[in-house]
Amino acid sequence: MVKKRRLSRNAGFIFKAELLFSDAYQELPKSARDLLHCLVFELRFGKNNKSGGYSYPNNGSLSYTEIQFKEEFGYVSNTYITARNRLIRNGLIRQTYQGGFCRGDMATYKILI
């Protein structure tokens, strides 16, 4: 089983004004924004082996579980599902792997912003 760590309180990410003032972001409920921020804080900046430049090599294999979300914010399970579905519907994330087939098998996502 993969043990997920808590969010780093020192992590950061620059959100461009284009995103913050977009209709896709503005219509998100607080729970969906919280989930998006948690997924963004899972990104790790580093050297990309394919292009030789710098990027987020783990984008596409990000996961933030329902249990982590409930523990961090005190939401219920249904809130996680609706927040995730809203992020997908608004085009801010895409699910790359469904997960849930055995213990420790987590769904993974790619951030599209």
mmCIF file of C-alpha atoms in Angstrom:
data_model
loop_
_atom_site.group_PDB
_atom_site.id
_atom_site.type_symbol
_atom_site.label_atom_id
_atom_site.label_comp_id
_atom_site.label_asym_id
_atom_site.label_seq_id
_atom_site.Cartn_x
_atom_site.Cartn_y
_atom_site.Cartn_z
ATOM 1 C CA MET A 1 0.000 0.000 0.000
ATOM 2 C CA VAL A 2 1.250 3.454 -0.877
ATOM 3 C CA LYS A 3 1.295 5.847 2.066
ATOM 4 C CA LYS A 4 0.392 9.354 0.957
ATOM 5 C CA ARG A 5 2.001 12.279 2.703
ATOM 6 C CA ARG A 6 0.257 15.361 3.982
ATOM 7 C CA LEU A 7 0.367 18.528 1.931
ATOM 8 C CA SER A 8 3.496 20.584 2.388
ATOM 9 C CA ARG A 9 2.757 23.916 4.029
ATOM 10 C CA ASN A 10 5.667 25.407 2.037
ATOM 11 C CA ALA A 11 4.514 24.319 -1.433
ATOM 12 C CA GLY A 12 3.623 27.010 -3.910
ATOM 13 C CA PHE A 13 2.360 27.509 -7.421
ATOM 14 C CA ILE A 14 1.769 30.639 -9.468
ATOM 15 C CA PHE A 15 -1.789 30.894 -10.762
ATOM 16 C CA LYS A 16 -2.038 33.199 -13.743
ATOM 17 C CA ALA A 17 -4.747 35.850 -13.790
ATOM 18 C CA GLU A 18 -6.061 34.248 -16.981
ATOM 19 C CA LEU A 19 -7.025 31.177 -14.947
ATOM 20 C CA LEU A 20 -8.247 32.979 -11.840
ATOM 21 C CA PHE A 21 -10.656 35.165 -13.798
ATOM 22 C CA SER A 22 -11.800 32.469 -16.234
ATOM 23 C CA ASP A 23 -15.409 31.281 -16.175
ATOM 24 C CA ALA A 24 -14.229 27.676 -15.687
ATOM 25 C CA TYR A 25 -12.485 28.613 -12.420
ATOM 26 C CA GLN A 26 -14.946 31.228 -11.168
ATOM 27 C CA GLU A 27 -17.933 28.875 -11.268
ATOM 28 C CA LEU A 28 -16.182 26.238 -9.140
ATOM 29 C CA PRO A 29 -17.513 25.728 -5.622
ATOM 30 C CA LYS A 30 -15.038 26.068 -2.748
ATOM 31 C CA SER A 31 -14.628 22.301 -2.466
ATOM 32 C CA ALA A 32 -13.594 21.976 -6.131
ATOM 33 C CA ARG A 33 -11.104 24.836 -5.754
ATOM 34 C CA ASP A 34 -9.670 23.140 -2.670
ATOM 35 C CA LEU A 35 -9.243 19.883 -4.594
ATOM 36 C CA LEU A 36 -7.630 21.668 -7.561
ATOM 37 C CA HIS A 37 -5.167 23.389 -5.239
ATOM 38 C CA CYS A 38 -4.319 20.078 -3.559
ATOM 39 C CA LEU A 39 -3.624 18.461 -6.936
ATOM 40 C CA VAL A 40 -1.509 21.446 -7.999
ATOM 41 C CA PHE A 41 0.540 21.204 -4.793
ATOM 42 C CA GLU A 42 1.316 17.579 -5.695
ATOM 43 C CA LEU A 43 3.190 18.797 -8.807
ATOM 44 C CA ARG A 44 6.963 18.531 -8.660
ATOM 45 C CA PHE A 45 9.051 20.877 -10.787
ATOM 46 C CA GLY A 46 12.115 19.327 -12.353
ATOM 47 C CA LYS A 47 14.097 18.495 -15.434
ATOM 48 C CA ASN A 48 12.188 16.754 -18.191
ATOM 49 C CA ASN A 49 14.237 13.884 -19.637
ATOM 50 C CA LYS A 50 12.380 13.891 -22.959
ATOM 51 C CA SER A 51 12.773 17.547 -23.925
ATOM 52 C CA GLY A 52 15.761 18.447 -21.778
ATOM 53 C CA GLY A 53 13.901 21.482 -20.409
ATOM 54 C CA TYR A 54 12.204 22.038 -17.092
ATOM 55 C CA SER A 55 8.579 21.150 -16.465
ATOM 56 C CA TYR A 56 6.366 19.082 -14.193
ATOM 57 C CA PRO A 57 7.383 15.488 -14.991
ATOM 58 C CA ASN A 58 4.809 13.953 -12.626
ATOM 59 C CA ASN A 59 1.828 15.732 -14.245
ATOM 60 C CA GLY A 60 -0.380 12.917 -15.446
ATOM 61 C CA SER A 61 0.359 10.732 -12.447
ATOM 62 C CA LEU A 62 -0.988 13.034 -9.722
ATOM 63 C CA SER A 63 -3.232 11.614 -7.053
ATOM 64 C CA TYR A 64 -5.001 13.075 -4.082
ATOM 65 C CA THR A 65 -7.268 10.534 -2.460
ATOM 66 C CA GLU A 66 -10.738 10.920 -1.107
ATOM 67 C CA ILE A 67 -9.491 9.993 2.360
ATOM 68 C CA GLN A 68 -6.785 12.657 2.270
ATOM 69 C CA PHE A 69 -9.355 15.226 1.126
ATOM 70 C CA LYS A 70 -11.746 14.311 3.930
ATOM 71 C CA GLU A 71 -8.988 14.446 6.565
ATOM 72 C CA GLU A 72 -7.559 17.751 5.321
ATOM 73 C CA PHE A 73 -10.815 19.687 4.930
ATOM 74 C CA GLY A 74 -13.482 17.729 6.805
ATOM 75 C CA TYR A 75 -15.663 17.205 3.733
ATOM 76 C CA VAL A 76 -17.764 14.083 3.157
ATOM 77 C CA SER A 77 -17.108 11.492 0.423
ATOM 78 C CA ASN A 78 -19.782 12.794 -1.918
ATOM 79 C CA THR A 79 -18.193 16.263 -1.861
ATOM 80 C CA TYR A 80 -14.911 14.823 -3.174
ATOM 81 C CA ILE A 81 -16.705 13.046 -6.033
ATOM 82 C CA THR A 82 -18.716 16.108 -7.066
ATOM 83 C CA ALA A 83 -15.659 18.381 -6.801
ATOM 84 C CA ARG A 84 -13.595 16.005 -8.959
ATOM 85 C CA ASN A 85 -16.370 15.678 -11.525
ATOM 86 C CA ARG A 86 -16.748 19.468 -11.695
ATOM 87 C CA LEU A 87 -13.013 19.902 -12.324
ATOM 88 C CA ILE A 88 -13.185 17.340 -15.131
ATOM 89 C CA ARG A 89 -16.327 18.881 -16.639
ATOM 90 C CA ASN A 90 -14.790 22.388 -16.572
ATOM 91 C CA GLY A 91 -11.677 21.099 -18.346
ATOM 92 C CA LEU A 92 -9.203 21.831 -15.554
ATOM 93 C CA ILE A 93 -8.118 18.214 -14.964
ATOM 94 C CA ARG A 94 -8.299 14.894 -16.796
ATOM 95 C CA GLN A 95 -8.324 11.450 -15.229
ATOM 96 C CA THR A 96 -5.444 9.372 -16.612
ATOM 97 C CA TYR A 97 -6.064 6.195 -14.601
ATOM 98 C CA GLN A 98 -9.253 5.065 -12.862
ATOM 99 C CA GLY A 99 -7.777 3.171 -9.904
ATOM 100 C CA GLY A 100 -9.736 1.492 -7.113
ATOM 101 C CA PHE A 101 -9.157 -2.083 -8.246
ATOM 102 C CA CYS A 102 -7.201 -3.140 -5.160
ATOM 103 C CA ARG A 103 -5.787 -1.689 -1.971
ATOM 104 C CA GLY A 104 -3.445 1.207 -2.727
ATOM 105 C CA ASP A 105 -4.568 1.477 -6.376
ATOM 106 C CA MET A 106 -5.216 5.226 -6.664
ATOM 107 C CA ALA A 107 -6.753 7.169 -9.510
ATOM 108 C CA THR A 108 -4.341 9.529 -11.228
ATOM 109 C CA TYR A 109 -4.971 12.884 -12.866
ATOM 110 C CA LYS A 110 -3.364 15.380 -15.211
ATOM 111 C CA ILE A 111 -3.757 19.095 -14.600
ATOM 112 C CA LEU A 112 -4.630 20.954 -17.798
ATOM 113 C CA ILE A 113 -3.998 24.536 -16.625
#
